[in-house]
PDB file of C-alpha atoms in Angstrom:
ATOM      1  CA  UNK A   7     -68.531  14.478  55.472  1.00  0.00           C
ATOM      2  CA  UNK A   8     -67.127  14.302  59.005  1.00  0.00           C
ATOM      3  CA  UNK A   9     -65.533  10.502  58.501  1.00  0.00           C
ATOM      4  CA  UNK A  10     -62.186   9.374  58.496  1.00  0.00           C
ATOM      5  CA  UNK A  11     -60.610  11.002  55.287  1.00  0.00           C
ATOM      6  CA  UNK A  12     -56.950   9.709  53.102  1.00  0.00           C
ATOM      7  CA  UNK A  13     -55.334  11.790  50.614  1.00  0.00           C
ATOM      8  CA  UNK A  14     -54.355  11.013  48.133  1.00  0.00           C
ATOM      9  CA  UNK A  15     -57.015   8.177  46.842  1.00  0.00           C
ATOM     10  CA  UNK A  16     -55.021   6.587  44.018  1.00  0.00           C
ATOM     11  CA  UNK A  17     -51.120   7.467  43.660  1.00  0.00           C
ATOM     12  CA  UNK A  18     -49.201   5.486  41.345  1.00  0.00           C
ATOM     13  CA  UNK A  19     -45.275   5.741  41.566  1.00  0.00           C
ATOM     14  CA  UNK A  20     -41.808   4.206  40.538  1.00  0.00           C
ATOM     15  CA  UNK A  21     -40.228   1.547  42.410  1.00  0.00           C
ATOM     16  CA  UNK A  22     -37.972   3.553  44.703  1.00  0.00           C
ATOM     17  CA  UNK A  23     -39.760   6.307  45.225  1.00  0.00           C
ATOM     18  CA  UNK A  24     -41.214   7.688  48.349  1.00  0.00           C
ATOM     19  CA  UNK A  25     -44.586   8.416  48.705  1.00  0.00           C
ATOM     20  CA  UNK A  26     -46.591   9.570  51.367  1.00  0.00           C
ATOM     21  CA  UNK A  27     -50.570   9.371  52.635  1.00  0.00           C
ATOM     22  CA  UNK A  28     -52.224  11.646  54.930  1.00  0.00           C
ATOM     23  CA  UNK A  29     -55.192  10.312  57.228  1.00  0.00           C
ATOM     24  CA  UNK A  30     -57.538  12.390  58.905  1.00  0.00           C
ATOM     25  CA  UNK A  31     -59.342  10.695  61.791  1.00  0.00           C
ATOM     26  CA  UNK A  32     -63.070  11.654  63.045  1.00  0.00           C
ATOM     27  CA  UNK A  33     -61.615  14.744  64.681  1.00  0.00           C
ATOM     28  CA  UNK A  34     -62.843  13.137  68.691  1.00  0.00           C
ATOM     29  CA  UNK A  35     -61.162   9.712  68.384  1.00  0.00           C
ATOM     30  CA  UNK A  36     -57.948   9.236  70.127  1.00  0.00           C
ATOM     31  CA  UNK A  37     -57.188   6.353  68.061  1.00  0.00           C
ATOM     32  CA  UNK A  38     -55.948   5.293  65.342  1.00  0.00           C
ATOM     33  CA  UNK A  39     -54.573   2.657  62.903  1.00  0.00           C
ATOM     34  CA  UNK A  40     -52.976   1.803  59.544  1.00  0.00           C
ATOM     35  CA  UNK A  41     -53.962  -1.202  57.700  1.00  0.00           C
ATOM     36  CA  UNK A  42     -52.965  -2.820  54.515  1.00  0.00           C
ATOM     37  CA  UNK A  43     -54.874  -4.520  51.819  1.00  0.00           C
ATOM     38  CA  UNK A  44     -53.935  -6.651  49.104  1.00  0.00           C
ATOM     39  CA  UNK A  45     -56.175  -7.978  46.453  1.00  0.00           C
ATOM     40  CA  UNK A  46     -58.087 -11.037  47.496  1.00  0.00           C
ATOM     41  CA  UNK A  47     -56.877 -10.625  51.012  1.00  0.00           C
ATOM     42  CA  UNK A  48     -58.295  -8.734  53.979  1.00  0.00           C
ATOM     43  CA  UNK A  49     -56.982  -5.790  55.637  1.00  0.00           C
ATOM     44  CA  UNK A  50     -53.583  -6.190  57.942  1.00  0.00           C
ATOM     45  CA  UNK A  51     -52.703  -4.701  60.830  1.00  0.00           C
ATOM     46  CA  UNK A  52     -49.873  -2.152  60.378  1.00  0.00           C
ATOM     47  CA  UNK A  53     -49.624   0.509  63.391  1.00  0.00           C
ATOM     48  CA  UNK A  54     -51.963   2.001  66.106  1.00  0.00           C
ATOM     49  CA  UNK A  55     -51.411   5.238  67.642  1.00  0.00           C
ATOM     50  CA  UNK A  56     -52.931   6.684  70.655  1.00  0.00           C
ATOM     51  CA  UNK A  57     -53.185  10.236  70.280  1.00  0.00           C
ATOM     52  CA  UNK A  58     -49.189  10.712  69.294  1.00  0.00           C
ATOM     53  CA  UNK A  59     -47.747   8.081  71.359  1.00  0.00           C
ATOM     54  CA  UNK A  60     -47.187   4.805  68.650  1.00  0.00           C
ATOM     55  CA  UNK A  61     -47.771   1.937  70.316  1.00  0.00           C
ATOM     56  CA  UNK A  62     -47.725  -1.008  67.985  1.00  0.00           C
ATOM     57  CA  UNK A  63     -46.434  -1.849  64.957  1.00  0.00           C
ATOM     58  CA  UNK A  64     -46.262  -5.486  62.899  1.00  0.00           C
ATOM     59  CA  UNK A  65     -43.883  -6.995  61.660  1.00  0.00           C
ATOM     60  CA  UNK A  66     -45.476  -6.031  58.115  1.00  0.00           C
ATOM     61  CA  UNK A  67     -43.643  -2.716  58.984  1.00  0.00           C
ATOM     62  CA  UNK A  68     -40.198  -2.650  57.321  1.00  0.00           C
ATOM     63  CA  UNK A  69     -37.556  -0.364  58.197  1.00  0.00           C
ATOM     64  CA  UNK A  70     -38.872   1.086  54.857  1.00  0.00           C
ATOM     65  CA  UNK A  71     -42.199   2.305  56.631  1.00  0.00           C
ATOM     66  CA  UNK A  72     -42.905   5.111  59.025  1.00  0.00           C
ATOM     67  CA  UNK A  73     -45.713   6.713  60.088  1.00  0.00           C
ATOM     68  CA  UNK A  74     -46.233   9.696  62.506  1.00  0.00           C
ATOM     69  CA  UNK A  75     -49.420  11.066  64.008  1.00  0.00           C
ATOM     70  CA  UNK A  76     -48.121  14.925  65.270  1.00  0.00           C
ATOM     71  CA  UNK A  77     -50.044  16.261  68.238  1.00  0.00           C
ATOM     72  CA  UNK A  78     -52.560  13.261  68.180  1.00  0.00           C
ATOM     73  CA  UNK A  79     -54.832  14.690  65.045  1.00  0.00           C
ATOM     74  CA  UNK A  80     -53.760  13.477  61.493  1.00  0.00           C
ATOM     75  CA  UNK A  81     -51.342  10.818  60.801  1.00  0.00           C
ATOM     76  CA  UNK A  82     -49.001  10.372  57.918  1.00  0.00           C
ATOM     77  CA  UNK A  83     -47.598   6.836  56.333  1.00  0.00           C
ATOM     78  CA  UNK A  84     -44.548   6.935  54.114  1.00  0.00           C
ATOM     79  CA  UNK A  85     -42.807   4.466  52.345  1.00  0.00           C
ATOM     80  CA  UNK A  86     -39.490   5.189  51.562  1.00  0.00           C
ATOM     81  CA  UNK A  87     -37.798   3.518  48.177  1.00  0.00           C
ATOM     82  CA  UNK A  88     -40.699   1.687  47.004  1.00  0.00           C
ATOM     83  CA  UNK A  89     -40.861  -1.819  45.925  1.00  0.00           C
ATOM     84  CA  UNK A  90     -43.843  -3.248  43.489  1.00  0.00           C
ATOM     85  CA  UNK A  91     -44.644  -5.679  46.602  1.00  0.00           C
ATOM     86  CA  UNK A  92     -45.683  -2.312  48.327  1.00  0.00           C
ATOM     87  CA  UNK A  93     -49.134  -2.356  45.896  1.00  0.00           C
ATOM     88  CA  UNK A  94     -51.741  -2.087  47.552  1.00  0.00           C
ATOM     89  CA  UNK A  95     -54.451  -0.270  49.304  1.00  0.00           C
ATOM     90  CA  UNK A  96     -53.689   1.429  52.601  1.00  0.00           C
ATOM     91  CA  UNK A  97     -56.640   1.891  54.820  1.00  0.00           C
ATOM     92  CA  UNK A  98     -56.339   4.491  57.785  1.00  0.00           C
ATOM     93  CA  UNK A  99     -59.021   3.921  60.817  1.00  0.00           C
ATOM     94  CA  UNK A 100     -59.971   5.850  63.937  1.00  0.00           C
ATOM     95  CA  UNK A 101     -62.012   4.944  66.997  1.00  0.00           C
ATOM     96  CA  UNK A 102     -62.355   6.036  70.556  1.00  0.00           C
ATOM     97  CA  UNK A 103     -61.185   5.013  73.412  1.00  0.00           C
ATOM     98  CA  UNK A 104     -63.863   3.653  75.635  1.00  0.00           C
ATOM     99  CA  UNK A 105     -65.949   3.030  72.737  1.00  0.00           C
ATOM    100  CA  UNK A 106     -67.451   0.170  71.453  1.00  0.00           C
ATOM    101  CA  UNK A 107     -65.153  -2.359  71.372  1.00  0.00           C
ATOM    102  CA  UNK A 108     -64.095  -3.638  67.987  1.00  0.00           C
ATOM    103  CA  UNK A 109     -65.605  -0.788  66.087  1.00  0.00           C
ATOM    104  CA  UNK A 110     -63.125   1.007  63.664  1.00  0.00           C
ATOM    105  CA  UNK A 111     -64.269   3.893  61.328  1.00  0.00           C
ATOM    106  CA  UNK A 112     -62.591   3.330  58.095  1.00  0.00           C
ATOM    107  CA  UNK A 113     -61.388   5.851  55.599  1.00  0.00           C
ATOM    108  CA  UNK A 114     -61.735   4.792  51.702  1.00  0.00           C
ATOM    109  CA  UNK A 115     -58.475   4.154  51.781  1.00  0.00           C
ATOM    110  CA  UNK A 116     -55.125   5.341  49.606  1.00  0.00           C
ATOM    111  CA  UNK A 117     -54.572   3.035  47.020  1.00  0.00           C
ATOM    112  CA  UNK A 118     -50.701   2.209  45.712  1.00  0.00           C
ATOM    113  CA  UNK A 119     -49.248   1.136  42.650  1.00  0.00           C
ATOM    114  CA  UNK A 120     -45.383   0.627  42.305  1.00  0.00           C
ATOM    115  CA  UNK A 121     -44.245   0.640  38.412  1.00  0.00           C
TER     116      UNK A 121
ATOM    117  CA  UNK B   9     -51.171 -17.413  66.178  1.00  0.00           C
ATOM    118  CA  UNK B  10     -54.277 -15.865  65.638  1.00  0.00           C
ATOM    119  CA  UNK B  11     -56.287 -16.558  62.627  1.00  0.00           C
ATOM    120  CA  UNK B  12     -59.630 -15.990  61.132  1.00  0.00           C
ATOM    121  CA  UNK B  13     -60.560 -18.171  57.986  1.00  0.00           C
ATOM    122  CA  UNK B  14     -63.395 -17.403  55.848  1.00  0.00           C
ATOM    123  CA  UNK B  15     -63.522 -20.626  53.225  1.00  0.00           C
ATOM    124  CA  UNK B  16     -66.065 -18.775  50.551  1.00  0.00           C
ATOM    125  CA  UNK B  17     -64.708 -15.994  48.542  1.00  0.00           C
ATOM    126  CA  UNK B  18     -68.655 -16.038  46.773  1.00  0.00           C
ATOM    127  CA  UNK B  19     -71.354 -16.954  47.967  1.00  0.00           C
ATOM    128  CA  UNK B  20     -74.294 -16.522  45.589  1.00  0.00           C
ATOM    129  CA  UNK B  21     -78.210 -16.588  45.835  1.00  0.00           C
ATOM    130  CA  UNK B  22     -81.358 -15.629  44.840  1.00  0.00           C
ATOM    131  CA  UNK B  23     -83.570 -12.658  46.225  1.00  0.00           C
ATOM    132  CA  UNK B  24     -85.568 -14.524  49.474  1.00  0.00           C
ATOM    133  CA  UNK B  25     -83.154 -17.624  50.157  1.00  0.00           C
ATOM    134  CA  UNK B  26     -81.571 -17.846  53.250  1.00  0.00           C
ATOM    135  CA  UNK B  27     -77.861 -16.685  53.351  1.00  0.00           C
ATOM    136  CA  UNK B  28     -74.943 -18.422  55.477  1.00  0.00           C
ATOM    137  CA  UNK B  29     -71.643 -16.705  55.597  1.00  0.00           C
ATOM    138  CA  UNK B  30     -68.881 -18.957  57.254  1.00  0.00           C
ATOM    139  CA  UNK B  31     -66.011 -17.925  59.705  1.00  0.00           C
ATOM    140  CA  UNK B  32     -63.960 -20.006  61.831  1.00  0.00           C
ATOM    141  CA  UNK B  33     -61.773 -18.351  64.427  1.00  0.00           C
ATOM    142  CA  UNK B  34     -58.201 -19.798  66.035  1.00  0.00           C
ATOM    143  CA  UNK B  35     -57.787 -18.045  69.511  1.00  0.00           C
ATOM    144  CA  UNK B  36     -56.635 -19.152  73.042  1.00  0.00           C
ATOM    145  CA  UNK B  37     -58.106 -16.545  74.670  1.00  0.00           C
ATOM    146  CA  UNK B  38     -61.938 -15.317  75.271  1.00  0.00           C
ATOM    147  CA  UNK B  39     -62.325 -14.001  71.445  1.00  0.00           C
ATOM    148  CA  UNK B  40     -64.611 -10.734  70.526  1.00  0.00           C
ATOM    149  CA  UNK B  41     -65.521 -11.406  66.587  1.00  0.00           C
ATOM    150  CA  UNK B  42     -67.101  -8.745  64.608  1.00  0.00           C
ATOM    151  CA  UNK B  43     -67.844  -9.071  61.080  1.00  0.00           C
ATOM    152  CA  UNK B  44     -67.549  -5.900  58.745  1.00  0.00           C
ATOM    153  CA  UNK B  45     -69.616  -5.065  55.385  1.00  0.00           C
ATOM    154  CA  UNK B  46     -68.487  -2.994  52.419  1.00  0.00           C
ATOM    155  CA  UNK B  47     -70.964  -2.296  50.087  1.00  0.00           C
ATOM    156  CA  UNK B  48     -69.777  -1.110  46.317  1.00  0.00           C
ATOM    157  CA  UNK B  49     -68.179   1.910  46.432  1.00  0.00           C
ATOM    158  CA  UNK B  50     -68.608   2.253  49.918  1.00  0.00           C
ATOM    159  CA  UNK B  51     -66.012   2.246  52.757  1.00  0.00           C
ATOM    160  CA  UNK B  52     -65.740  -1.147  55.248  1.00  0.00           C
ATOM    161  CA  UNK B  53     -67.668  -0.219  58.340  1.00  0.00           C
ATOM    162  CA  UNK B  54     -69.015  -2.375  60.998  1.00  0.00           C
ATOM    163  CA  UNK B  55     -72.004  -4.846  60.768  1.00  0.00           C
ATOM    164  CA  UNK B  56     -72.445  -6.591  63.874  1.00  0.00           C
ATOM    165  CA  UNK B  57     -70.647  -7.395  67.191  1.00  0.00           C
ATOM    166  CA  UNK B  58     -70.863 -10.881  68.922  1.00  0.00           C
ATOM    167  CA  UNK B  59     -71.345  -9.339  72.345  1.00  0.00           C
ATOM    168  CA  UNK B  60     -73.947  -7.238  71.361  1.00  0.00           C
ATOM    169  CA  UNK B  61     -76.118 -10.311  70.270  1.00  0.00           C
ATOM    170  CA  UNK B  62     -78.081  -7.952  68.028  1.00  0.00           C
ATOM    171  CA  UNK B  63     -79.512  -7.556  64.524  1.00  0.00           C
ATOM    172  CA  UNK B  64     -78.794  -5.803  62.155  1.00  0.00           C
ATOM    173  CA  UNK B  65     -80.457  -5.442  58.446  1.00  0.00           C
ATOM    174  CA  UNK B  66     -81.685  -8.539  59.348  1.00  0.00           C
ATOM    175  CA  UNK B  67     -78.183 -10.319  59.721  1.00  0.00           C
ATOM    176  CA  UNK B  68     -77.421 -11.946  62.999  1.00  0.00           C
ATOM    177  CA  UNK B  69     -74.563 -14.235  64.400  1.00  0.00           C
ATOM    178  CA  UNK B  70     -73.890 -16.740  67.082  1.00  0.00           C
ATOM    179  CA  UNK B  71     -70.365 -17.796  68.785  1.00  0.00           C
ATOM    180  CA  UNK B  72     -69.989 -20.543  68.617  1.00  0.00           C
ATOM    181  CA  UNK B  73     -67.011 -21.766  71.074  1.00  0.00           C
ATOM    182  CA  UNK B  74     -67.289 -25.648  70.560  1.00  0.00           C
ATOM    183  CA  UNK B  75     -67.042 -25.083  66.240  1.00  0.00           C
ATOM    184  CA  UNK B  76     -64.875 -22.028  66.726  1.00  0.00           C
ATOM    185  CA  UNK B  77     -67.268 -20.554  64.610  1.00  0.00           C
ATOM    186  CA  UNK B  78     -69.116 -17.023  64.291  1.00  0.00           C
ATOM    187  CA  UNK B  79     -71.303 -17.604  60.915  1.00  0.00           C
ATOM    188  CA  UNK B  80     -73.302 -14.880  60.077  1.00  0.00           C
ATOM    189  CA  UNK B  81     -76.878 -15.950  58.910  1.00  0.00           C
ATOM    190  CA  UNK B  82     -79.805 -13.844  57.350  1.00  0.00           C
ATOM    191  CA  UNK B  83     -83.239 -15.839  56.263  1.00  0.00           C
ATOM    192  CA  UNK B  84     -84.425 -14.527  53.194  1.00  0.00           C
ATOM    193  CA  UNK B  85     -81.265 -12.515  51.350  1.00  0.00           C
ATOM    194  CA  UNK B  86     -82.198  -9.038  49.911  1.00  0.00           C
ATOM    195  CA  UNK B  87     -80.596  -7.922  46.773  1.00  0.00           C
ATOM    196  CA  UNK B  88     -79.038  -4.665  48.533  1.00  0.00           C
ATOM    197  CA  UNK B  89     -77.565  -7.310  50.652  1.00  0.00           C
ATOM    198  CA  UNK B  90     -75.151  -7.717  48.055  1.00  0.00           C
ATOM    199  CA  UNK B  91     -71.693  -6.752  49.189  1.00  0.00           C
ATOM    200  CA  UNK B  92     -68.412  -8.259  50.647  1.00  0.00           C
ATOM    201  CA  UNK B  93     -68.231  -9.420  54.253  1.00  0.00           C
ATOM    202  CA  UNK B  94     -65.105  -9.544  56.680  1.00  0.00           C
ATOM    203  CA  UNK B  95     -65.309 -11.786  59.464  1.00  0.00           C
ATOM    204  CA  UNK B  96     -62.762  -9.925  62.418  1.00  0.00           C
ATOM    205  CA  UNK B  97     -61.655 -11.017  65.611  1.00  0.00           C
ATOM    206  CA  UNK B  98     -59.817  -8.545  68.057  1.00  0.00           C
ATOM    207  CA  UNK B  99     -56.854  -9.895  69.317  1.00  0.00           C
ATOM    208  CA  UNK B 100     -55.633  -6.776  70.585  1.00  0.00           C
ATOM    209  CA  UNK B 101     -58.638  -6.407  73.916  1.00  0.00           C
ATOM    210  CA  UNK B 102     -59.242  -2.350  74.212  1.00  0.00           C
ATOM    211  CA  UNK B 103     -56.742  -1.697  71.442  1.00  0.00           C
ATOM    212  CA  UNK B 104     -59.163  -2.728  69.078  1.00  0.00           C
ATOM    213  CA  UNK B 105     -56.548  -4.193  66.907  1.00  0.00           C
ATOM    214  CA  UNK B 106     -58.651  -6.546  64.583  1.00  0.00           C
ATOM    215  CA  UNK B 107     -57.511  -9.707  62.000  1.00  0.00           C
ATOM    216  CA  UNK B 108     -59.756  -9.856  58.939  1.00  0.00           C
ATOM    217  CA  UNK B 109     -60.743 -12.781  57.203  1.00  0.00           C
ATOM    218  CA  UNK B 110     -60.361 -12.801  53.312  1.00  0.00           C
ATOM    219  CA  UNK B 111     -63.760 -11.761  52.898  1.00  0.00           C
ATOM    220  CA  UNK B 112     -66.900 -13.474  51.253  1.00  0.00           C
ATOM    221  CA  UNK B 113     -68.572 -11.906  48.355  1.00  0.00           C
ATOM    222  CA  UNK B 114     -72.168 -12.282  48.697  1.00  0.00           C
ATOM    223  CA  UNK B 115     -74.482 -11.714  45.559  1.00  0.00           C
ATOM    224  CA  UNK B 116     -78.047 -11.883  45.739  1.00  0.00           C
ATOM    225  CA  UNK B 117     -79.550 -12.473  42.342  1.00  0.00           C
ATOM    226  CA  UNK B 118     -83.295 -10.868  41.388  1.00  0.00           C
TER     227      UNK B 118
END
């Protein structure tokens, strides 16, 4: 499968502790983003990275959130002290620049559930 | 702000009727509005773009600027049509950063 991959799929965890996901992007896109989903809502913009360079991030980002993308390929996300308001699924997306506009490839996503 | 509303979390049906998903947009700008499938157990992945004026599975959708509106239609609803639907507008121009609607769920009964 050469699509946009997230490790791990489910990780459950105690409120504040730190976890971390991993996205792989389709190994040619420049770009990519974080998004958040909550149940019964649809995914939220978090961050976007082009190649390593971070160029936006919401205000959904707290101080608590960081994400890197090292020499443009995979990206991490980590939340530091966790809080059960962080549940939810994290969705990691890559496209390329020049593309078709609005088209994101989605990964199935990390889901996360603060105890 | 920007805002896409999607007023149906279900939207159910029988195999061959026609199919209406609803989205309104809120945008000052020229909007691009996309709307995204996910099919059980399946990741989200594009459907359709406005600009592209295509269709797809059968599904099409027209801008609407006067409504605000970028309803996605299909005639006669297929039972593998069943899935949930994002409405998405970019906000962000070649950034491609998108705002989802809360999704529809369509089912199409036999």
């Amino acid at each position: 499968d050469t699509g946009v991959s997230q490790d791990p799929r489910h990780k459950i965890t105690k409120r504040g502790q730190n976890v971390t996901f991993r996205c792989d992007p389709i190994s040619e896109h420049n770009r990519l983003y974080w998004y958040r989903q909550t149940l019964g809502q649809g995914p939220e913009f978090l961050t976007y990275f082009q190649n390593e360079a971070q160029l936006e991030k919401s205000r959904l980002l707290s101080d608590r959130f960081s994400a890197e993308r090292p020499k443009g390929s995979f990206s991490t996300l980590e939340i530091q002290r966790t809080e059960q308001g962080d549940s939810a699924m994290y969705l990691c997306a890559s496209s390329l620049g020049g593309g078709r506009t609005g088209e994101l490839f989605f990964g199935e996503g990390s889901r996360l559930t603060v105890l | 702000a920007q805002r896409v509303t999607q007023p149906e979390k279900l939207l159910s049906v029988f195999k061959g009727a026609p199919v209406e998903l609803k989205c309104n947009y809120s945008y000052s700008g020229s909007p691009e509005l996309f709307w995204y499938v996910q099919y059980s157990r399946q990741r989200l992945q594009l459907l359709l773009r406005h600009i592209s004026r295509e269709s797809i599975k059968g599904f099409t959708a027209d801008l609407n600027k006067g409504e605000t509106s970028f309803h996605l239609k299909k005639p006669f609803a297929q039972e593998e049509d069943s899935a949930m639907y994002y409405c998405a507008s970019n906000y962000g121009g070649a950034t491609n950063k998108l705002i989802f609607g809360t999704g529809t769920l369509l089912a199409v009964q036999p």
